[in-house]
Amino acid sequence: MFAKRVRSRLKEQQESGLYRNPPVIEQSSGKYVQINGNWLINFASNDYLGLGSDPELAEKMADKFQRYGSSSSSSRLVSGNLEIIKKAEKAFADYFGYQSALFYPSGFQCNLGLVGTLFEQGDKVFFDKHIHSSLVKGLQLSGADYYGYRHNRTSHLQTRLQKHLHESAGIVTESLFSMDGDLLDTQGLAELKQEFDLFTIVDEAHAFGVLGDKGTGIARPVADIAVGTFGKALGLFGAFVLLPKDFREYLLNFSSPLIYTTSLPPAQAAAALDILEFIRGSEQGREHLLQISKEMKQKLSAEGFRVGGDAHILSILIGPEETASRVSRELFNLGFFAFPARFPTVPLNRSILRISLTSMHDRSDVTNFLHSLKEAYARIQAA
Ligand SMILES: Cc1ncc(COP(=O)(O)O)c(C=O)c1O
């Protein structure tokens, strides 16, 4: 029965153009990736500041593993609560301006372990409909009553709060939305926070390191708790949650995805301390990234593409799933790697090409990408 179901679901997936079969990256170097022997310019990476491919950081990382060993070999609650991890957590809390921090093995686990533990039956939680799957899974796990509001529409959130809220409520959102690339309306949310008793969780995975003063994100004025991941602009792996001290203690006591898992290796925490220095010193990279991202958006719009995004993530609306895959394939043939986001990552028939820019790209990459995108469309129409 199970094998039959698996086969039939996979067949459906293929027939509807939703089958996922990610290409194998043979090598990567800076903004380039090699696939099937071809070197392509990568517009699908979250290595926004180039730290994940920085040789200096790689060398430091190798030193940390030499010094601290390859594993923590235990959960935080057994014998994995290592001093270097606590030290790095303190440094992260200070840098991002929160009372305390807690590292998790991944962003997915962090969101699941935070949202799924903090909220419980009887609570009311309101969430932006475009939040990351890990946050949605956390809501499902929590047992709370949860209500979606239209993406980044503070007015709709207000209507929903007026209708459903009697006491306090939780809010779950992102600050730079991972697929749409637009920014949270912090001002609107701040006003609602004043009007209602709201407790706000903001996932800043795509903003930390890049946006805000010294890369400290954009949501501090409205976030009671923020989540960051190491695997994007910060060039490492794992995740961190920034939160009040007693909430940290609460998660250490009750968050199963943290309690029953091996903690990150101490070398990761030691490297995380270095990362703060890299981030602090990345002002030029941030400015350059902002500049070329603006240029890319302007040029795409001028050519008639429907493009969204307020910073370094841009979403080009394609529509049908199959067309998005074909555009991505044609771009591949023309030397570019760009990711087609399809259902269920985005709504059905609203497929997008998600372009992420990094500080490693330059203006000629932007121009060449644009030419190739037009060429990709021309080839599809001619076929
Ligand atoms: C907004 C957001 N939150 C959380 C995650 C999960 O982070 P990680 O890759 O560390 O599991 C992602 C990653 O794709 C993300 O985009």
JSON list of C-alpha atoms in Angstrom, two decimals, residues 18 20 129-133 178-180 339-348 350 352 354:
[
{"chain": "A", "resi": 18, "resn": "LEU", "atom": "CA", "xyz": [5.87, 20.12, -9.88]},
{"chain": "A", "resi": 20, "resn": "ARG", "atom": "CA", "xyz": [11.56, 18.39, -7.85]},
{"chain": "A", "resi": 129, "resn": "LYS", "atom": "CA", "xyz": [0.28, 33.92, 4.65]},
{"chain": "A", "resi": 130, "resn": "HIS", "atom": "CA", "xyz": [3.71, 33.91, 2.99]},
{"chain": "A", "resi": 131, "resn": "ILE", "atom": "CA", "xyz": [5.80, 32.86, 5.98]},
{"chain": "A", "resi": 132, "resn": "HIS", "atom": "CA", "xyz": [8.30, 30.04, 5.66]},
{"chain": "A", "resi": 133, "resn": "SER", "atom": "CA", "xyz": [7.10, 26.45, 5.89]},
{"chain": "A", "resi": 178, "resn": "SER", "atom": "CA", "xyz": [12.18, 34.77, 1.37]},
{"chain": "A", "resi": 179, "resn": "MET", "atom": "CA", "xyz": [10.27, 34.28, -1.87]},
{"chain": "A", "resi": 180, "resn": "ASP", "atom": "CA", "xyz": [8.57, 37.62, -2.63]},
{"chain": "A", "resi": 339, "resn": "PHE", "atom": "CA", "xyz": [15.52, 29.09, -9.24]},
{"chain": "A", "resi": 340, "resn": "PRO", "atom": "CA", "xyz": [11.90, 28.60, -10.36]},
{"chain": "A", "resi": 341, "resn": "ALA", "atom": "CA", "xyz": [9.76, 28.68, -7.21]},
{"chain": "A", "resi": 342, "resn": "ARG", "atom": "CA", "xyz": [6.60, 26.67, -7.78]},
{"chain": "A", "resi": 343, "resn": "PHE", "atom": "CA", "xyz": [3.64, 25.42, -5.82]},
{"chain": "A", "resi": 344, "resn": "PRO", "atom": "CA", "xyz": [3.53, 24.74, -2.86]},
{"chain": "A", "resi": 345, "resn": "THR", "atom": "CA", "xyz": [6.40, 27.16, -2.19]},
{"chain": "A", "resi": 346, "resn": "VAL", "atom": "CA", "xyz": [4.25, 29.83, -3.89]},
{"chain": "A", "resi": 347, "resn": "PRO", "atom": "CA", "xyz": [0.51, 29.69, -4.77]},
{"chain": "A", "resi": 348, "resn": "LEU", "atom": "CA", "xyz": [-0.57, 27.49, -7.70]},
{"chain": "A", "resi": 350, "resn": "ARG", "atom": "CA", "xyz": [1.80, 31.97, -9.54]},
{"chain": "A", "resi": 352, "resn": "ILE", "atom": "CA", "xyz": [8.11, 32.93, -9.99]},
{"chain": "A", "resi": 354, "resn": "ARG", "atom": "CA", "xyz": [13.47, 33.89, -7.66]}
]
